[in-house]
PDB file of C-alpha atoms in Angstrom:
ATOM      1  CA  MET O   1      15.716   8.616   2.974  1.00 48.00           C
ATOM      2  CA  SER O   2      18.742   8.434   1.344  1.00 49.00           C
ATOM      3  CA  LYS O   3      19.638  10.414  -1.691  1.00 54.00           C
ATOM      4  CA  PRO O   4      21.985   8.479  -4.084  1.00 56.00           C
ATOM      5  CA  ARG O   5      23.664  11.080  -6.471  1.00 56.00           C
ATOM      6  CA  ALA O   6      23.853  10.854 -10.378  1.00 60.00           C
ATOM      7  CA  PRO O   7      27.135  12.058 -11.207  1.00 65.00           C
ATOM      8  CA  GLU O   8      25.388  14.180 -14.432  1.00 66.00           C
ATOM      9  CA  GLY O   9      23.249  16.195 -12.697  1.00 67.00           C
ATOM     10  CA  SER O  10      19.712  15.627 -12.297  1.00 72.00           C
ATOM     11  CA  VAL O  11      17.610  12.550 -14.710  1.00 75.00           C
ATOM     12  CA  TRP O  12      13.297  12.172 -14.867  1.00 77.00           C
ATOM     13  CA  ARG O  13      13.598   8.334 -13.802  1.00 82.00           C
ATOM     14  CA  LEU O  14      10.667   6.047 -14.402  1.00 85.00           C
ATOM     15  CA  TRP O  15       9.385   4.401 -10.188  1.00 87.00           C
ATOM     16  CA  ASP O  16       6.357   1.802 -10.057  1.00 88.00           C
ATOM     17  CA  PHE O  17       4.941   2.421  -7.192  1.00 88.00           C
ATOM     18  CA  HIS O  18       2.576  -0.678  -7.075  1.00 87.00           C
ATOM     19  CA  CYS O  19       4.908  -3.690  -7.861  1.00 90.00           C
ATOM     20  CA  HIS O  20       3.010  -6.648  -6.182  1.00 93.00           C
ATOM     21  CA  THR O  21       5.784  -9.820  -5.289  1.00 93.00           C
ATOM     22  CA  PRO O  22       4.931 -13.685  -5.684  1.00 92.00           C
ATOM     23  CA  ALA O  23       4.386 -13.169  -1.488  1.00 92.00           C
ATOM     24  CA  SER O  24       0.971 -11.140  -2.219  1.00 91.00           C
ATOM     25  CA  TYR O  25      -2.626 -12.727  -2.461  1.00 87.00           C
ATOM     26  CA  HIS O  26      -3.665 -10.980  -5.270  1.00 82.00           C
ATOM     27  CA  TRP O  27      -0.183 -13.225  -7.165  1.00 86.00           C
ATOM     28  CA  LYS O  28      -1.305 -15.038  -9.604  1.00 85.00           C
ATOM     29  CA  GLY O  29       1.489 -17.607 -10.725  1.00 84.00           C
ATOM     30  CA  LYS O  30       3.233 -19.748  -8.101  1.00 88.00           C
ATOM     31  CA  LYS O  31       3.730 -18.463  -4.992  1.00 88.00           C
ATOM     32  CA  LEU O  32       6.249 -17.374  -2.452  1.00 89.00           C
ATOM     33  CA  ARG O  33       3.932 -18.892   0.120  1.00 88.00           C
ATOM     34  CA  GLY O  34       4.991 -22.010   1.817  1.00 87.00           C
ATOM     35  CA  LEU O  35       7.682 -22.068  -0.091  1.00 85.00           C
ATOM     36  CA  THR O  36      11.621 -24.046   1.162  1.00 89.00           C
ATOM     37  CA  GLY O  37      14.898 -24.565  -0.468  1.00 92.00           C
ATOM     38  CA  ALA O  38      15.499 -24.450  -4.151  1.00 93.00           C
ATOM     39  CA  ASP O  39      11.582 -24.792  -5.386  1.00 93.00           C
ATOM     40  CA  ARG O  40      11.792 -20.870  -3.455  1.00 93.00           C
ATOM     41  CA  GLU O  41      14.992 -19.344  -4.506  1.00 93.00           C
ATOM     42  CA  GLY O  42      14.589 -20.651  -8.401  1.00 94.00           C
ATOM     43  CA  LEU O  43      11.193 -18.486  -7.610  1.00 95.00           C
ATOM     44  CA  VAL O  44      12.818 -14.756  -6.312  1.00 95.00           C
ATOM     45  CA  ALA O  45      15.084 -15.265  -8.679  1.00 95.00           C
ATOM     46  CA  GLN O  46      12.423 -14.841 -11.194  1.00 94.00           C
ATOM     47  CA  THR O  47      11.358 -12.220  -9.799  1.00 95.00           C
ATOM     48  CA  VAL O  48      14.468 -10.386  -9.090  1.00 95.00           C
ATOM     49  CA  SER O  49      15.455 -11.077 -13.171  1.00 94.00           C
ATOM     50  CA  ALA O  50      11.787  -9.348 -14.001  1.00 94.00           C
ATOM     51  CA  ILE O  51      12.246  -6.277 -12.190  1.00 94.00           C
ATOM     52  CA  ALA O  52      16.425  -6.656 -13.252  1.00 94.00           C
ATOM     53  CA  LYS O  53      14.578  -6.238 -17.605  1.00 93.00           C
ATOM     54  CA  ALA O  54      11.566  -4.093 -16.972  1.00 93.00           C
ATOM     55  CA  THR O  55      11.463  -0.118 -17.424  1.00 92.00           C
ATOM     56  CA  PRO O  56      11.864   1.599 -14.809  1.00 92.00           C
ATOM     57  CA  ASP O  57      14.596   1.874 -12.474  1.00 93.00           C
ATOM     58  CA  VAL O  58      13.166   1.782  -8.917  1.00 93.00           C
ATOM     59  CA  PHE O  59      10.399  -0.597  -7.734  1.00 94.00           C
ATOM     60  CA  VAL O  60       8.508  -0.247  -4.606  1.00 94.00           C
ATOM     61  CA  ALA O  61       6.847  -3.745  -3.085  1.00 94.00           C
ATOM     62  CA  MET O  62       3.429  -3.422  -2.542  1.00 93.00           C
ATOM     63  CA  ASP O  63       1.932  -6.270  -1.282  1.00 94.00           C
ATOM     64  CA  TYR O  64      -0.388  -6.198   1.286  1.00 92.00           C
ATOM     65  CA  TRP O  65      -0.469  -6.089   4.508  1.00 94.00           C
ATOM     66  CA  THR O  66       3.276  -8.167   4.027  1.00 94.00           C
ATOM     67  CA  PHE O  67       7.069  -7.411   3.509  1.00 95.00           C
ATOM     68  CA  ASP O  68       7.714 -10.837   2.796  1.00 95.00           C
ATOM     69  CA  GLY O  69       8.356 -10.847  -0.696  1.00 95.00           C
ATOM     70  CA  TYR O  70      10.837  -7.190  -0.647  1.00 96.00           C
ATOM     71  CA  LEU O  71      13.003  -9.284   2.057  1.00 96.00           C
ATOM     72  CA  ALA O  72      12.988 -12.014  -0.116  1.00 96.00           C
ATOM     73  CA  ILE O  73      13.984  -9.830  -2.985  1.00 95.00           C
ATOM     74  CA  THR O  74      16.607  -7.547  -1.018  1.00 95.00           C
ATOM     75  CA  GLU O  75      18.099 -10.855   1.095  1.00 95.00           C
ATOM     76  CA  TYR O  76      18.652 -12.595  -2.834  1.00 94.00           C
ATOM     77  CA  ALA O  77      20.120  -9.163  -3.710  1.00 93.00           C
ATOM     78  CA  LYS O  78      22.731  -9.553  -2.084  1.00 93.00           C
ATOM     79  CA  GLU O  79      24.142 -13.186  -2.247  1.00 94.00           C
ATOM     80  CA  HIS O  80      23.704 -11.897  -5.997  1.00 93.00           C
ATOM     81  CA  PRO O  81      25.791  -8.447  -6.282  1.00 91.00           C
ATOM     82  CA  GLY O  82      23.669  -7.206  -9.344  1.00 92.00           C
ATOM     83  CA  GLY O  83      21.292  -9.791  -9.428  1.00 91.00           C
ATOM     84  CA  LEU O  84      18.754  -5.883  -9.889  1.00 92.00           C
ATOM     85  CA  ALA O  85      20.785  -4.814 -12.393  1.00 91.00           C
ATOM     86  CA  GLY O  86      20.805  -1.188 -10.651  1.00 91.00           C
ATOM     87  CA  LYS O  87      17.904  -0.708  -9.750  1.00 93.00           C
ATOM     88  CA  VAL O  88      15.855   0.133  -6.275  1.00 94.00           C
ATOM     89  CA  ILE O  89      13.710  -2.032  -4.843  1.00 95.00           C
ATOM     90  CA  PHE O  90      11.824   0.013  -1.571  1.00 96.00           C
ATOM     91  CA  PRO O  91       9.950  -2.080   0.776  1.00 96.00           C
ATOM     92  CA  GLY O  92       6.119  -0.922   0.594  1.00 96.00           C
ATOM     93  CA  ILE O  93       3.199  -2.304   2.332  1.00 96.00           C
ATOM     94  CA  GLY O  94      -0.208  -2.398   1.997  1.00 94.00           C
ATOM     95  CA  LEU O  95      -3.295  -1.261   3.912  1.00 94.00           C
ATOM     96  CA  ARG O  96      -6.485  -0.799   4.278  1.00 91.00           C
ATOM     97  CA  VAL O  97      -8.513   0.856   7.289  1.00 88.00           C
ATOM     98  CA  GLY O  98     -12.237   1.660   7.729  1.00 78.00           C
ATOM     99  CA  SER O  99     -14.180   3.971   6.936  1.00 71.00           C
ATOM    100  CA  SER O 100     -17.253   5.746   5.384  1.00 66.00           C
ATOM    101  CA  LEU O 101     -16.710   4.920   1.851  1.00 61.00           C
ATOM    102  CA  LYS O 102     -19.148   1.318   1.131  1.00 66.00           C
ATOM    103  CA  GLN O 103     -15.971  -0.136   0.220  1.00 64.00           C
ATOM    104  CA  ARG O 104     -12.741   0.164   1.569  1.00 73.00           C
ATOM    105  CA  LEU O 105      -9.904   2.679   1.566  1.00 83.00           C
ATOM    106  CA  ASN O 106      -7.036   2.167   0.657  1.00 87.00           C
ATOM    107  CA  VAL O 107      -3.358   3.348   1.878  1.00 91.00           C
ATOM    108  CA  HIS O 108      -0.224   2.726   1.526  1.00 93.00           C
ATOM    109  CA  LEU O 109       3.294   3.264   2.926  1.00 96.00           C
ATOM    110  CA  VAL O 110       6.374   3.493   1.296  1.00 95.00           C
ATOM    111  CA  LEU O 111       8.797   3.037   4.083  1.00 95.00           C
ATOM    112  CA  ASP O 112      13.179   3.825   3.013  1.00 95.00           C
ATOM    113  CA  PRO O 113      15.406   1.081   1.577  1.00 94.00           C
ATOM    114  CA  GLU O 114      18.076   1.158   3.577  1.00 94.00           C
ATOM    115  CA  VAL O 115      15.951   0.418   7.106  1.00 94.00           C
ATOM    116  CA  SER O 116      16.118  -2.388   8.816  1.00 94.00           C
ATOM    117  CA  PRO O 117      14.123  -6.250   8.453  1.00 94.00           C
ATOM    118  CA  GLN O 118      13.466  -4.844  12.503  1.00 95.00           C
ATOM    119  CA  THR O 119      12.493  -2.151  12.179  1.00 95.00           C
ATOM    120  CA  LEU O 120      10.043  -3.234   9.326  1.00 95.00           C
ATOM    121  CA  LYS O 121       9.027  -6.109  11.901  1.00 94.00           C
ATOM    122  CA  ASP O 122       8.049  -3.194  14.608  1.00 95.00           C
ATOM    123  CA  VAL O 123       5.949  -1.869  12.469  1.00 95.00           C
ATOM    124  CA  LEU O 124       3.507  -4.465  11.776  1.00 94.00           C
ATOM    125  CA  ALA O 125       3.928  -4.883  15.389  1.00 93.00           C
ATOM    126  CA  VAL O 126       1.970  -1.880  15.268  1.00 95.00           C
ATOM    127  CA  LEU O 127      -0.260  -2.279  12.511  1.00 96.00           C
ATOM    128  CA  LYS O 128      -3.814  -3.856  14.735  1.00 95.00           C
ATOM    129  CA  ILE O 129      -7.156  -5.390  13.366  1.00 94.00           C
ATOM    130  CA  ASN O 130     -10.169  -5.610  15.965  1.00 93.00           C
ATOM    131  CA  LEU O 131     -11.613  -8.447  17.288  1.00 94.00           C
ATOM    132  CA  LYS O 132     -14.139  -8.927  20.056  1.00 93.00           C
ATOM    133  CA  GLY O 133     -11.873  -9.824  22.617  1.00 90.00           C
ATOM    134  CA  GLY O 134      -9.652  -6.198  21.290  1.00 94.00           C
ATOM    135  CA  ASP O 135      -6.715  -4.838  19.019  1.00 94.00           C
ATOM    136  CA  ARG O 136      -4.944  -8.430  18.383  1.00 94.00           C
ATOM    137  CA  SER O 137      -1.087  -6.549  16.173  1.00 93.00           C
ATOM    138  CA  LEU O 138      -1.170  -7.385  12.332  1.00 92.00           C
ATOM    139  CA  SER O 139       0.130 -11.180  11.776  1.00 92.00           C
ATOM    140  CA  ASP O 140      -1.106 -15.028  10.020  1.00 92.00           C
ATOM    141  CA  GLU O 141      -3.142 -15.890  12.771  1.00 94.00           C
ATOM    142  CA  CYS O 142      -5.135 -12.872  13.190  1.00 95.00           C
ATOM    143  CA  LEU O 143      -6.226 -12.747  10.584  1.00 95.00           C
ATOM    144  CA  VAL O 144      -7.391 -15.454   9.945  1.00 96.00           C
ATOM    145  CA  GLN O 145      -9.190 -14.882  13.759  1.00 96.00           C
ATOM    146  CA  HIS O 146     -10.696 -11.788  11.433  1.00 96.00           C
ATOM    147  CA  SER O 147     -12.368 -13.820   9.235  1.00 96.00           C
ATOM    148  CA  ARG O 148     -14.249 -16.852  11.344  1.00 96.00           C
ATOM    149  CA  GLU O 149     -15.406 -14.065  13.718  1.00 96.00           C
ATOM    150  CA  LEU O 150     -17.594 -12.383  10.477  1.00 94.00           C
ATOM    151  CA  GLY O 151     -21.106 -13.067  10.929  1.00 93.00           C
ATOM    152  CA  PRO O 152     -22.624 -14.734   7.568  1.00 92.00           C
ATOM    153  CA  ASP O 153     -24.293 -12.054   6.358  1.00 92.00           C
ATOM    154  CA  ARG O 154     -21.432 -10.245   5.356  1.00 92.00           C
ATOM    155  CA  LEU O 155     -19.314 -13.965   4.397  1.00 93.00           C
ATOM    156  CA  ALA O 156     -22.193 -14.259   1.881  1.00 91.00           C
ATOM    157  CA  LYS O 157     -21.580 -10.382   0.961  1.00 89.00           C
ATOM    158  CA  GLY O 158     -18.596 -11.547  -0.041  1.00 88.00           C
ATOM    159  CA  SER O 159     -19.142 -15.258  -1.681  1.00 91.00           C
ATOM    160  CA  PHE O 160     -16.862 -16.411   0.961  1.00 94.00           C
ATOM    161  CA  ASP O 161     -17.675 -20.456   2.563  1.00 94.00           C
ATOM    162  CA  GLY O 162     -18.790 -19.779   6.258  1.00 93.00           C
ATOM    163  CA  THR O 163     -18.348 -23.810   6.503  1.00 94.00           C
ATOM    164  CA  LYS O 164     -14.656 -24.453   4.188  1.00 96.00           C
ATOM    165  CA  VAL O 165     -13.337 -20.987   5.973  1.00 95.00           C
ATOM    166  CA  ALA O 166     -14.159 -22.991  10.246  1.00 95.00           C
ATOM    167  CA  ALA O 167     -12.345 -26.019   8.264  1.00 95.00           C
ATOM    168  CA  ASP O 168      -9.756 -25.116   5.990  1.00 96.00           C
ATOM    169  CA  GLU O 169      -6.918 -22.637   8.024  1.00 94.00           C
ATOM    170  CA  GLU O 170      -5.542 -20.898   4.125  1.00 93.00           C
ATOM    171  CA  TYR O 171      -9.044 -20.260   3.099  1.00 95.00           C
ATOM    172  CA  ALA O 172      -9.301 -18.518   6.081  1.00 96.00           C
ATOM    173  CA  LEU O 173      -6.976 -16.650   5.493  1.00 95.00           C
ATOM    174  CA  GLU O 174      -7.243 -16.075   2.071  1.00 93.00           C
ATOM    175  CA  VAL O 175     -10.821 -14.424   3.300  1.00 95.00           C
ATOM    176  CA  GLY O 176      -8.318 -12.373   6.129  1.00 95.00           C
ATOM    177  CA  TRP O 177      -6.004 -10.591   3.278  1.00 93.00           C
ATOM    178  CA  GLN O 178      -9.712  -9.761   1.529  1.00 92.00           C
ATOM    179  CA  THR O 179     -11.509  -8.229   4.197  1.00 92.00           C
ATOM    180  CA  ALA O 180      -9.472  -7.415   6.941  1.00 94.00           C
ATOM    181  CA  MET O 181      -8.914  -4.472   7.468  1.00 92.00           C
ATOM    182  CA  VAL O 182      -6.018  -2.013  10.584  1.00 93.00           C
ATOM    183  CA  THR O 183      -7.207   0.718  12.583  1.00 91.00           C
ATOM    184  CA  HIS O 184      -7.135   4.220  12.783  1.00 88.00           C
ATOM    185  CA  GLU O 185      -5.579   4.729  15.663  1.00 90.00           C
ATOM    186  CA  SER O 186      -2.727   1.600  14.675  1.00 93.00           C
ATOM    187  CA  LEU O 187      -1.707   3.411  11.124  1.00 92.00           C
ATOM    188  CA  ARG O 188      -1.147   6.523  13.039  1.00 90.00           C
ATOM    189  CA  GLU O 189       1.167   4.055  15.483  1.00 93.00           C
ATOM    190  CA  ALA O 190       2.484   3.215  12.371  1.00 94.00           C
ATOM    191  CA  LEU O 191       3.216   6.380  10.752  1.00 92.00           C
ATOM    192  CA  LYS O 192       5.007   7.950  14.063  1.00 93.00           C
ATOM    193  CA  VAL O 193       7.052   3.558  14.345  1.00 93.00           C
ATOM    194  CA  MET O 194       8.437   5.110  10.620  1.00 93.00           C
ATOM    195  CA  GLY O 195       8.991   8.370  11.393  1.00 91.00           C
ATOM    196  CA  ASP O 196      10.762  10.705   8.327  1.00 90.00           C
ATOM    197  CA  ARG O 197      11.891   6.987   7.071  1.00 93.00           C
ATOM    198  CA  GLY O 198       8.239   6.881   5.660  1.00 93.00           C
ATOM    199  CA  LEU O 199       5.792   7.827   3.458  1.00 92.00           C
ATOM    200  CA  LEU O 200       2.429   7.239   3.718  1.00 92.00           C
ATOM    201  CA  LEU O 201       0.299   7.111  -0.066  1.00 91.00           C
ATOM    202  CA  MET O 202      -2.878   8.253  -1.110  1.00 87.00           C
ATOM    203  CA  PRO O 203      -4.666   6.773  -3.505  1.00 87.00           C
ATOM    204  CA  TRP O 204      -7.465   9.749  -4.644  1.00 86.00           C
ATOM    205  CA  ASP O 205      -9.436   8.536  -7.769  1.00 85.00           C
ATOM    206  CA  THR O 206      -8.611   5.291  -8.454  1.00 82.00           C
ATOM    207  CA  TYR O 207      -9.867   2.476  -6.694  1.00 79.00           C
ATOM    208  CA  GLY O 208     -10.547   2.210  -2.924  1.00 76.00           C
ATOM    209  CA  GLY O 209      -9.614   6.254  -2.847  1.00 79.00           C
ATOM    210  CA  LEU O 210     -10.452   9.338  -0.561  1.00 80.00           C
ATOM    211  CA  LEU O 211     -12.409  11.097  -3.724  1.00 81.00           C
ATOM    212  CA  ASP O 212     -15.067   8.440  -4.262  1.00 78.00           C
ATOM    213  CA  ILE O 213     -15.692   9.147  -0.102  1.00 77.00           C
ATOM    214  CA  ASP O 214     -19.061  12.296  -0.167  1.00 74.00           C
ATOM    215  CA  TRP O 215     -16.874  14.531   1.703  1.00 71.00           C
ATOM    216  CA  VAL O 216     -20.110  17.036   2.241  1.00 73.00           C
ATOM    217  CA  ALA O 217     -21.141  14.784   5.211  1.00 74.00           C
ATOM    218  CA  HIS O 218     -17.145  13.757   6.234  1.00 75.00           C
ATOM    219  CA  TYR O 219     -15.598  16.355   5.786  1.00 73.00           C
ATOM    220  CA  ALA O 220     -13.467  16.047   8.654  1.00 76.00           C
ATOM    221  CA  GLU O 221     -12.224  13.141   7.615  1.00 76.00           C
ATOM    222  CA  VAL O 222     -11.386  13.421   3.921  1.00 76.00           C
ATOM    223  CA  ARG O 223      -9.465  15.887   5.243  1.00 78.00           C
ATOM    224  CA  ARG O 224      -7.411  14.368   8.363  1.00 80.00           C
ATOM    225  CA  PHE O 225      -6.323  11.707   5.552  1.00 80.00           C
ATOM    226  CA  ARG O 226      -5.793  15.034   2.882  1.00 78.00           C
ATOM    227  CA  ALA O 227      -3.332  16.707   5.699  1.00 80.00           C
ATOM    228  CA  ALA O 228      -1.720  13.535   6.593  1.00 82.00           C
ATOM    229  CA  ALA O 229      -0.495  11.990   3.208  1.00 84.00           C
ATOM    230  CA  ASP O 230       2.316  12.023   1.911  1.00 87.00           C
ATOM    231  CA  ILE O 231       1.967  11.660  -1.705  1.00 86.00           C
ATOM    232  CA  PHE O 232      -1.441  11.443  -3.995  1.00 87.00           C
ATOM    233  CA  GLU O 233      -2.205   8.408  -6.256  1.00 87.00           C
ATOM    234  CA  CYS O 234      -4.262  10.116  -9.222  1.00 86.00           C
ATOM    235  CA  LYS O 235      -5.209   8.421 -12.799  1.00 87.00           C
ATOM    236  CA  ASP O 236      -7.770  11.803 -13.783  1.00 88.00           C
ATOM    237  CA  GLU O 237      -4.842  14.652 -15.510  1.00 89.00           C
ATOM    238  CA  GLY O 238      -7.260  17.233 -14.247  1.00 88.00           C
ATOM    239  CA  ASN O 239      -6.723  16.187 -10.952  1.00 87.00           C
ATOM    240  CA  ARG O 240      -3.057  15.653 -11.655  1.00 88.00           C
ATOM    241  CA  LEU O 241      -2.633  19.269 -12.323  1.00 89.00           C
ATOM    242  CA  ALA O 242      -5.253  20.165  -9.298  1.00 87.00           C
ATOM    243  CA  PHE O 243      -2.598  18.658  -6.972  1.00 86.00           C
ATOM    244  CA  HIS O 244      -0.053  20.655  -8.195  1.00 86.00           C
ATOM    245  CA  GLY O 245      -1.108  23.958  -8.824  1.00 86.00           C
ATOM    246  CA  VAL O 246      -2.258  24.288 -11.309  1.00 90.00           C
ATOM    247  CA  LYS O 247      -5.625  25.660 -13.363  1.00 89.00           C
ATOM    248  CA  ASN O 248      -6.994  24.529 -17.276  1.00 89.00           C
ATOM    249  CA  MET O 249     -10.330  23.489 -18.457  1.00 90.00           C
ATOM    250  CA  LEU O 250     -10.360  19.925 -16.644  1.00 89.00           C
ATOM    251  CA  ASN O 251     -10.532  21.077 -13.214  1.00 87.00           C
ATOM    252  CA  GLU O 252     -11.485  24.836 -13.439  1.00 88.00           C
ATOM    253  CA  LYS O 253     -15.323  24.422 -12.273  1.00 90.00           C
ATOM    254  CA  TYR O 254     -13.083  23.244  -8.795  1.00 87.00           C
ATOM    255  CA  PHE O 255      -9.827  24.781  -8.784  1.00 87.00           C
ATOM    256  CA  ASP O 256     -10.100  27.524  -6.254  1.00 87.00           C
ATOM    257  CA  ASN O 257     -11.935  25.391  -3.911  1.00 83.00           C
ATOM    258  CA  PHE O 258      -9.693  22.003  -4.202  1.00 82.00           C
ATOM    259  CA  TRP O 259      -7.353  24.624  -4.235  1.00 82.00           C
ATOM    260  CA  GLY O 260      -8.151  26.053  -1.209  1.00 76.00           C
ATOM    261  CA  SER O 261      -8.538  23.893   1.673  1.00 73.00           C
ATOM    262  CA  LEU O 262      -5.603  21.971   0.627  1.00 70.00           C
ATOM    263  CA  ASP O 263      -3.008  21.210   3.572  1.00 62.00           C
ATOM    264  CA  LYS O 264       0.332  20.649   1.736  1.00 51.00           C
ATOM    265  CA  LYS O 265       0.016  20.191  -1.982  1.00 43.00           C
ATOM    266  CA  VAL O 266       1.921  17.128  -2.983  1.00 44.00           C
ATOM    267  CA  LEU O 267       1.054  14.753  -5.697  1.00 40.00           C
ATOM    268  CA  ASP O 268       2.908  11.544  -7.253  1.00 44.00           C
ATOM    269  CA  SER O 269       1.265   8.788  -9.547  1.00 42.00           C
ATOM    270  CA  THR O 270       1.525   5.571 -10.168  1.00 39.00           C
ATOM    271  CA  ASP O 271       5.011   5.515 -12.819  1.00 37.00           C
ATOM    272  CA  LEU O 272       5.903   8.376 -12.881  1.00 35.00           C
TER     273      LEU O 272
END
């Protein structure tokens, strides 16, 4: 990735690795999806203004399943120079993969902001969701199909309305956003597409993280993901220090085994 030069030398900067945009299905306010014209431009302008005024210097747009928010922000910024007030925004995407967790295993991809929109499309194209007829590339249509193939037991577990899933495409898409998982094979292909222009960020002790997997029963799975990740997201101080190779009273009970088993000594966290 490109490295901007700071004339004053090394500087500590605050990064936000989990910046959701109005393109995210998690977004609680007015959403980008379906907006056109002045309404769309106004919402994107508000988002850019919020980023410019916020404390972090660097943001990663980390919406699930889509790069649309990032693309809208960067397109607006090109048309309005200075709108981001010098802030840097990276393209990112949140995904889920199947695992031995009782709930989903979250994974996050972070890419170089200098990659082209076509590269982002290429990443999406190789990501697959397993459907009854075989694997299909990630898209809204694919997510709708996924939700409509869920059995009544799975829909009931998520308190989803099966009749509404069948009749309402927007509702079916929301259910797909919440339940779909990409295949392990397609995630590996996405990492190949990114090459040295992207990073794999794995939650460790945050929601849907590797720490929740029973490592004794599923040692190979934990080791595989731990070896593949470039950045780990931690909230516990003892775990953060352990990743840095620092042993203290917070992690002394597990540090030696933990440190000795690491393939990579890498750590990061949200809002550094």
